[in-house]
Coordinates of C-alpha atoms in Angstrom, one line a residue:
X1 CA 71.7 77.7 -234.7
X2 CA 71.9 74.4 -237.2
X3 CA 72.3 71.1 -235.8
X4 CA 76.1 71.0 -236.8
X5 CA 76.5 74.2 -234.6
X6 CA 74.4 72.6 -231.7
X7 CA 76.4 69.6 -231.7
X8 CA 79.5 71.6 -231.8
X9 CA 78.6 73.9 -229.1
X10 CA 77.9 70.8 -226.7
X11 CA 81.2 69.6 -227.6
X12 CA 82.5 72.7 -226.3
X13 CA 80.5 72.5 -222.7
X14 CA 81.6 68.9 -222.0
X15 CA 85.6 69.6 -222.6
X16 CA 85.0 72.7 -220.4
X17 CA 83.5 70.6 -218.3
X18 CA 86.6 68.3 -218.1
X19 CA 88.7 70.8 -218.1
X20 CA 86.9 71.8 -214.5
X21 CA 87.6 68.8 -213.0
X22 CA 84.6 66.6 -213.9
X23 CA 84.8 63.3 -215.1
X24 CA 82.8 62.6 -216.8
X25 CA 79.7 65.0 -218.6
X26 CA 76.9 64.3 -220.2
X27 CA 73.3 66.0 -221.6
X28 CA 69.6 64.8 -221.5
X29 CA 66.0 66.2 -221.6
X30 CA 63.7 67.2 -218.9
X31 CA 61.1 64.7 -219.3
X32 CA 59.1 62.4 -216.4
X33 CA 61.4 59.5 -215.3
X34 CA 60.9 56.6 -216.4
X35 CA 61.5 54.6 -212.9
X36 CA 58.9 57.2 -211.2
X37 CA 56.7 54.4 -210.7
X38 CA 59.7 52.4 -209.0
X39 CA 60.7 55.4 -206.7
X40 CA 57.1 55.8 -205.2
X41 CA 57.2 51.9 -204.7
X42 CA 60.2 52.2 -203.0
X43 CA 58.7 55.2 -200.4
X44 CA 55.1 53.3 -199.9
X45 CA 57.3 50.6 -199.1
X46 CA 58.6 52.3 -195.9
X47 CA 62.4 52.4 -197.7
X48 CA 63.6 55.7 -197.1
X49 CA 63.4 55.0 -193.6
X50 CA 62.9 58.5 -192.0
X51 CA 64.2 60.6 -194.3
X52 CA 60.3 62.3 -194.7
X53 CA 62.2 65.1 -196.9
X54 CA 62.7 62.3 -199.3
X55 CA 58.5 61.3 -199.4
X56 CA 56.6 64.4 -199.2
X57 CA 53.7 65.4 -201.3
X58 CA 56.5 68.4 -203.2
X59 CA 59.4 65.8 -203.6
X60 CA 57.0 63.2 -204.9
X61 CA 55.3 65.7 -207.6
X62 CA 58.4 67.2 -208.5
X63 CA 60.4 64.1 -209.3
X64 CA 57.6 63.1 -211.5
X65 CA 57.8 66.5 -213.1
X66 CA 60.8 68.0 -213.5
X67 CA 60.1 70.7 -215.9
X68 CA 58.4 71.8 -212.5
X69 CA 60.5 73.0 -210.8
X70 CA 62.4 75.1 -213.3
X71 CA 59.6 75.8 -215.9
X72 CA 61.9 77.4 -218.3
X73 CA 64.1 74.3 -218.8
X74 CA 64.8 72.7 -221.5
X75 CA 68.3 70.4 -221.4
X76 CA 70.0 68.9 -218.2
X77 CA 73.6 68.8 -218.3
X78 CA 74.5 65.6 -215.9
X79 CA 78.3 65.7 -214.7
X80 CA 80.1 63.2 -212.4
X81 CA 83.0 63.5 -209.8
X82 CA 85.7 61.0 -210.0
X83 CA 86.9 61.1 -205.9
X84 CA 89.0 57.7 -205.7
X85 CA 91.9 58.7 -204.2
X86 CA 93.6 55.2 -203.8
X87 CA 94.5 53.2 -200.3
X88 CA 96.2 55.5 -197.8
X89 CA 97.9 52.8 -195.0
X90 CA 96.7 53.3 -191.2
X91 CA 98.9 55.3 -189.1
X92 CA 101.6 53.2 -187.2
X93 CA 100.2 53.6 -183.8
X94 CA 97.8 51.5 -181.3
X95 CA 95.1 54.5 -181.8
X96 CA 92.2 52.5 -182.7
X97 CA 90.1 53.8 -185.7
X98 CA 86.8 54.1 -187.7
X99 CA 85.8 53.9 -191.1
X100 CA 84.7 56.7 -193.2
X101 CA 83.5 56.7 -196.5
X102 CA 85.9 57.7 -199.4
X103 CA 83.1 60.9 -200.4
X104 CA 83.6 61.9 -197.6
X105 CA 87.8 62.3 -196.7
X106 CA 88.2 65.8 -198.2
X107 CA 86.2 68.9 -199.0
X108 CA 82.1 68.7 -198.8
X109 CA 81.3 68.0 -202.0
X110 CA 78.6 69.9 -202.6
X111 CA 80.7 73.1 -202.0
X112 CA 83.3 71.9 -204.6
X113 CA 80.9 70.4 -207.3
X114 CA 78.6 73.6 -207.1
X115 CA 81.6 76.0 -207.7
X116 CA 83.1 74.3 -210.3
X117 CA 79.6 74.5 -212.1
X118 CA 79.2 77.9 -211.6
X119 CA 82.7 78.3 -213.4
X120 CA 80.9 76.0 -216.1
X121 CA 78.1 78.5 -216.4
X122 CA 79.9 81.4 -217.3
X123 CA 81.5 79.1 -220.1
X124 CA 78.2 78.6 -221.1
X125 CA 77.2 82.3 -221.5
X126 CA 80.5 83.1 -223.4
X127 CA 80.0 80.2 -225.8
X128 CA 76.3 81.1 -226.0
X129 CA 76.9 85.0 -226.6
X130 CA 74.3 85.6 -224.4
X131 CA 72.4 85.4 -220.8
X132 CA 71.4 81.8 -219.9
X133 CA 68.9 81.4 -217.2
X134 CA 70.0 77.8 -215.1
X135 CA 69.1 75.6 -212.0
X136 CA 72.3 74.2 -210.0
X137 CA 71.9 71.0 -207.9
X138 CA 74.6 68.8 -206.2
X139 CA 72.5 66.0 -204.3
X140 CA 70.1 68.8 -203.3
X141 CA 67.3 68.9 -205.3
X142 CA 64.3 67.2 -206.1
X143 CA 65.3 64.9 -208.8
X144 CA 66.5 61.3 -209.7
X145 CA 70.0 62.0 -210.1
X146 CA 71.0 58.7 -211.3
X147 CA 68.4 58.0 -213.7
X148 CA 69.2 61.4 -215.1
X149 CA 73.1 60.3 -215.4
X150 CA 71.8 57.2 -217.1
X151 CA 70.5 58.9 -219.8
X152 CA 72.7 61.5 -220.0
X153 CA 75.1 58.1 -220.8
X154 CA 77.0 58.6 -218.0
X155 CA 76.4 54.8 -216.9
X156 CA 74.4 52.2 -215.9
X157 CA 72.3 51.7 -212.6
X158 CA 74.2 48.9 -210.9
X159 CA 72.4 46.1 -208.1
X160 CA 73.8 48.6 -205.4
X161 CA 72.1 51.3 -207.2
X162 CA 74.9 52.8 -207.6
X163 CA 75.9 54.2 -211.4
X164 CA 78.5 52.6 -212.7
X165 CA 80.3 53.6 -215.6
X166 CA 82.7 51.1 -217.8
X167 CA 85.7 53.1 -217.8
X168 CA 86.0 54.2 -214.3
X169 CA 83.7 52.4 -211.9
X170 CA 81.3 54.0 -209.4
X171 CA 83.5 56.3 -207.6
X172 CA 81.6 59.2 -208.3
X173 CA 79.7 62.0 -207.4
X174 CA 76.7 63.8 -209.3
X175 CA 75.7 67.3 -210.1
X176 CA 73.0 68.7 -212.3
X177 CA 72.4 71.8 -214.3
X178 CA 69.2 72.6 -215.6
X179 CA 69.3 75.2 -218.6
X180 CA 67.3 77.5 -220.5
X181 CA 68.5 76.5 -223.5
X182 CA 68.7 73.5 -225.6
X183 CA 71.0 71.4 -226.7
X184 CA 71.4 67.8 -228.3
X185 CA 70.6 65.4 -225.6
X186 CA 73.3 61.8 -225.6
X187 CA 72.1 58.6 -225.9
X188 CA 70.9 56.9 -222.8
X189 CA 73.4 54.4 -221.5
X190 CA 70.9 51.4 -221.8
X191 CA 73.3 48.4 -221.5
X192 CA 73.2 46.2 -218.3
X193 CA 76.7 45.2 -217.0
X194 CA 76.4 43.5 -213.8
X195 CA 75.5 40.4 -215.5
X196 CA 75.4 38.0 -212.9
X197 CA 77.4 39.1 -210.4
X198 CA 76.1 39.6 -207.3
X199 CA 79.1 40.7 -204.8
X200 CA 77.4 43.6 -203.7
X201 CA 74.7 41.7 -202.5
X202 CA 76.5 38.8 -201.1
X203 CA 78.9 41.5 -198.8
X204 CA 76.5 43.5 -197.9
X205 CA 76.4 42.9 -193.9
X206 CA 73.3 43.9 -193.2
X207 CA 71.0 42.8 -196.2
X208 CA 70.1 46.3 -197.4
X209 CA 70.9 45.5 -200.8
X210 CA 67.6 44.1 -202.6
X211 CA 67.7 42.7 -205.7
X212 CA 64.3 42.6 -207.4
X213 CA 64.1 45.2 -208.0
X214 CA 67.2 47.0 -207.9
X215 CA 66.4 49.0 -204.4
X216 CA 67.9 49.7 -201.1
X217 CA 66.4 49.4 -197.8
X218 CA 67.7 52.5 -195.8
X219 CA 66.3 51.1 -192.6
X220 CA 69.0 48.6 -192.7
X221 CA 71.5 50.7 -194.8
X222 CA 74.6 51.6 -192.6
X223 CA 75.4 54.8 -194.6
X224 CA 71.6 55.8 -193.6
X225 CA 72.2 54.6 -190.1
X226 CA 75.6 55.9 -189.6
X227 CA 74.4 59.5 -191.1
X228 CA 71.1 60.3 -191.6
X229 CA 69.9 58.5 -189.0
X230 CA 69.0 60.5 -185.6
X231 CA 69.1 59.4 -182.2
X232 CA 69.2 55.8 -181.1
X233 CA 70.6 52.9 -183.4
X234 CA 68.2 50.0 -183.2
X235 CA 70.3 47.3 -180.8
X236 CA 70.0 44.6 -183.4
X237 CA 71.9 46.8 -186.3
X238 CA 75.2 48.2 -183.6
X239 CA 77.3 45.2 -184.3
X240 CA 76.6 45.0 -188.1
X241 CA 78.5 49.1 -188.5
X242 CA 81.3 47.2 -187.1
X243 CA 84.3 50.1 -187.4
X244 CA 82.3 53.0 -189.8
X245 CA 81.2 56.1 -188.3
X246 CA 80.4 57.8 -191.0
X247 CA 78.4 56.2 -194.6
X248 CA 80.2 52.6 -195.6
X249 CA 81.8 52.2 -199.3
X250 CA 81.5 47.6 -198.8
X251 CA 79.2 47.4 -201.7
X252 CA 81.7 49.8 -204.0
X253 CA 84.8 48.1 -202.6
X254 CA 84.0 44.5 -203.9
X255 CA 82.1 45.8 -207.1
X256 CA 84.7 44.4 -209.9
X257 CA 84.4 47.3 -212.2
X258 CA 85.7 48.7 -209.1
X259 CA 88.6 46.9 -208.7
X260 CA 89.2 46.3 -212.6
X261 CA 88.7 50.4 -213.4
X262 CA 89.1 52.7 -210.7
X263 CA 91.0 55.4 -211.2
X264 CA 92.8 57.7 -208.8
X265 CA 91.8 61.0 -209.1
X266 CA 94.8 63.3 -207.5
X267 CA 91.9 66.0 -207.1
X268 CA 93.2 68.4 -204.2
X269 CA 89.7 69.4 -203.6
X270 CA 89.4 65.1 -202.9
X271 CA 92.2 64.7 -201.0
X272 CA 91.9 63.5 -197.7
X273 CA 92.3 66.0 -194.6
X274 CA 93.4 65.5 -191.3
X275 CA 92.1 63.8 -189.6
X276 CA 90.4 61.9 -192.3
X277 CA 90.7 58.8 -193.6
X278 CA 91.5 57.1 -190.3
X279 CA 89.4 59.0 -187.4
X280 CA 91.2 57.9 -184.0
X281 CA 87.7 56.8 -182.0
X282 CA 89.1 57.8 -178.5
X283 CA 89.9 61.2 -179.6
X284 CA 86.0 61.4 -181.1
X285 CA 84.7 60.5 -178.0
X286 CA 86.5 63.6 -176.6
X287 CA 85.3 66.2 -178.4
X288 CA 82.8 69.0 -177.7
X289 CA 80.6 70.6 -180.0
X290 CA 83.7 73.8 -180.4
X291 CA 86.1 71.2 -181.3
X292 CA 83.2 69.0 -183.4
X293 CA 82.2 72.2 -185.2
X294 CA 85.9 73.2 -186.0
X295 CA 87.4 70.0 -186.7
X296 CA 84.8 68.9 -189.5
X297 CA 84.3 72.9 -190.8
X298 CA 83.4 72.4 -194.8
X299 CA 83.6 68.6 -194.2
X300 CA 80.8 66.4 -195.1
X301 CA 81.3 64.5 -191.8
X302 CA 79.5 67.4 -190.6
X303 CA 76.3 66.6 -191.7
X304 CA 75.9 63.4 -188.9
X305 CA 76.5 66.1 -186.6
X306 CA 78.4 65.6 -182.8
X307 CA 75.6 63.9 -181.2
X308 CA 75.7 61.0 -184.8
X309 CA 79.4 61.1 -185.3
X310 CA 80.0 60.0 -181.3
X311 CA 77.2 57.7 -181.2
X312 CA 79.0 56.2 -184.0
X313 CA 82.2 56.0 -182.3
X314 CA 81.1 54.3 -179.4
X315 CA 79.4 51.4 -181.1
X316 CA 82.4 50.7 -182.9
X317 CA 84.4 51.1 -179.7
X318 CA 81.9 47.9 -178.2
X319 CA 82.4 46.1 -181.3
X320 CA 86.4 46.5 -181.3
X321 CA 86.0 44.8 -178.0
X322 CA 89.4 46.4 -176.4
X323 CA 89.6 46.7 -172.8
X324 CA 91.8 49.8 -173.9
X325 CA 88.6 51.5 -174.3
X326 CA 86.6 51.3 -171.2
X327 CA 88.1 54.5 -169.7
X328 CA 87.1 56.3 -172.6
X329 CA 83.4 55.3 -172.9
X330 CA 83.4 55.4 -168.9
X331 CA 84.4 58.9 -169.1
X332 CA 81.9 59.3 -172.1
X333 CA 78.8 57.8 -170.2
X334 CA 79.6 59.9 -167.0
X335 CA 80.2 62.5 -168.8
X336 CA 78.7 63.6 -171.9
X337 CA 75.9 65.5 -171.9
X338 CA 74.0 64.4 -174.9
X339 CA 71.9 61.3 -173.9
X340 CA 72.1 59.4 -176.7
X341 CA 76.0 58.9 -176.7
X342 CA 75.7 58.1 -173.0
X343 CA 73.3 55.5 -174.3
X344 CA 75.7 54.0 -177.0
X345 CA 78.2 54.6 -174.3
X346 CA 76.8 52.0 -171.6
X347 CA 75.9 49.5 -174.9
X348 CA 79.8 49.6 -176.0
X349 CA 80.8 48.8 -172.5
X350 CA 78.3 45.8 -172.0
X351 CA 80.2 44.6 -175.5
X352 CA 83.6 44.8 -174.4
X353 CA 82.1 42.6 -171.6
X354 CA 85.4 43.0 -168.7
X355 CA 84.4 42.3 -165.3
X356 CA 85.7 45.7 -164.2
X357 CA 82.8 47.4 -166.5
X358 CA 80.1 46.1 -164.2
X359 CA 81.4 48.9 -161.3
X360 CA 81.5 51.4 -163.7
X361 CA 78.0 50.8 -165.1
X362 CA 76.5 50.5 -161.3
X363 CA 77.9 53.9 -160.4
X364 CA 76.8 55.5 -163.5
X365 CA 73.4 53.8 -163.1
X366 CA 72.9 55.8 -160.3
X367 CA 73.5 59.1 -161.1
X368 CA 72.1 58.4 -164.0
X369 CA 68.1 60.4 -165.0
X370 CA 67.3 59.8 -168.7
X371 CA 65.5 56.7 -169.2
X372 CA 66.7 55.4 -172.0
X373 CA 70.2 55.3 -170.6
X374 CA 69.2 53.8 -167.9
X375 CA 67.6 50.9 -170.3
X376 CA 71.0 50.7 -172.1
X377 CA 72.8 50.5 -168.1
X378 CA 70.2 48.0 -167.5
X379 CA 70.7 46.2 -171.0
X380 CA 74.4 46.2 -170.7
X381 CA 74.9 44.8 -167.0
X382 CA 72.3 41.8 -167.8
X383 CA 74.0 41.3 -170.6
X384 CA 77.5 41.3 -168.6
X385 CA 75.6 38.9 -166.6
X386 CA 74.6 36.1 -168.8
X387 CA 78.2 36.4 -170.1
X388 CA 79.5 35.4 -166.9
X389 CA 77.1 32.4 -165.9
X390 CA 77.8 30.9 -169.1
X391 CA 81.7 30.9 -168.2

């Protein structure tokens, strides 16, 4: 095949690509990162909190190497998700709600992303006129997606860490497919344009965002705490989640290329579904694991599981501070069999600080025998009762 055809058949691939649903596709080699050095920094550094799966002695080594896990490979075709689906308004009602990230109001991702680059495959055979041997990945595998994207030419890495791309912002999700077969890798996107802007940094609530260089603490990171985080949330992080349950989108929402460039994406497979984007708290707190498991079927929400999801709930529930809430977190610290929501339970009701919380934290307290709850009881009412001496 000459170069001309090469060229020609890539040109092919990426309009298929778009044609799929992607938004943007790009191609690059399968060569060591560059920013290796950075990413095992990042993990001696304790950053990946404890997401071990992230650190071991196989992720490591095949990060480094990427021909390593799919010897054969010779190109990575590097394609991005647009999911902005614009501002949907709050329900008119007094239900009071939690966040969730935009990735996440619609169909898991992975599921869509992985299908529609299957579909890309096959286009790939037909063009090629023969079998072609591949590796698909939607955030799964061992590589670093966004260095990959970079320089595919997808974008640029931006102080969030985020990639960013000058016609349509960071709104997007990656996917990789590693081929047999090669064709003529893009040009790295190597231009910087955050400039000096620092919003991300500035809004960030809970000083995740680090700057020099460009990494993320996930200890502190409330899309790690609010999802890949299991069992108790620290008591010095609860009231920085304010109202998200599940991942936060604050450095992305004041990001100008954001607001200057985003473009909704009328994507069914995006859309949001009920009862995404606005999850009523007092109904979370109400579920079971039946209801969990069949109200956030092929949802990404899934992934923080009933025991996460609830646990989220209820610390937002103590930072919305509504007496409207006690009987629901009573019923949920009486009640609920998983300790750890009991625990978040009791912390939410020491927040919302009413004088008719103290009974309801005494009688739980004594039917109460997991410990840590009864640290959180114990927590709570002294905490109800430093409030009260200083009135």
């Amino acid at each position: 095949m000459s170069t001309k055809e090469e060229h020609q058949y890539a040109k092919k691939i990426k309009e298929q690509a778009y044609n799929l649903g992607f938004s943007l596709c790009g191609i690059t080699t399968p060569e060591s990162p560059l920013h290796i050095e950075e990413y095992h920094k990042w993990l001696s550094d304790g950053l990946h909190a404890d997401m071990e799966y992230m650190g071991n002695d196989r992720a490591r080594h095949m990060r480094a190497n990427p021909k390593d896990i799919f010897p054969e490979c010779k190109s990575i075709l590097v394609v991005a998700s647009n999911y902005y689906q614009g501002e949907f308004l709050h329900p008119s009602s007094d239900a009071i709600s939690g966040k969730v990230a935009r990735y996440a109001w619609g169909k898991d991702y992975h599921t869509v992303m992985k299908h529609r680059l299957q579909e890309l495959m096959g286009f790939v055979e037909c063009v090629s006129g023969k079998p072609v041997r591949y590796r698909l990945y939607v955030d799964t595998g061992p590589l670093l997606e966004r260095e990959l994207a970079q320089r595919a030419g997808l974008g640029w890495i931006g102080k969030n860490t985020m990639l960013i791309n000058h016609n349509i912002g960071s709104w997007t999700l990656l996917a990789e497919a590693m081929l047999d077969i090669w064709l003529p890798p893009d040009e790295p996107y190597i231009v910087d344009r955050c400039g000096s802007c620092t919003f991300c940094i500035d809004a960030c609530p809970t000083d995740a965002i680090m700057s020099d260089p460009r990494r993320i603490d996930s200890n502190k990171c409330i899309s790690y705490l609010t999802i890949e985080h299991r069992g108790a949330i620290n008591s010095d992080r609860r009231s920085d989640l304010d109202d998200w349950v599940f991942g936060c989108d604050i450095c992305q929402d004041v990001c100008p290329w954001n607001n200057r460039f985003a473009m909704v994406e009328h994507d069914v497979d995006f859309a949001p579904v009920y009862p995404l984007p606005h999850l009523d708290l007092h109904n979370l707190l109400q579920m079971d694991q039946s209801e969990f498991s069949r109200t956030f079927s092929g949802s990404p929400v899934k992934r923080t599981k009933r025991s996460g999801l609830i646990r989220n709930a209820s610390v937002a529930l103590g930072n919305h501070g509504d007496d409207k809430s006690i009987h629901a977190l009573a019923n949920s610290l009486s009640e609920d069999p998983d300790p750890i929501i009991r625990a978040h339970s009791a912390w939410a009701l020491g927040k919302i600080g009413d004088k008719k919380v103290v009974n309801l934290l005494n009688c739980a307290r004594d039917n109460e025998d997991d410990v840590d709850v009864l640290v959180e009881i114990k927590a709570a009412l002294e905490e109800l009762s430093s409030q009260e001496k200083k009135q």
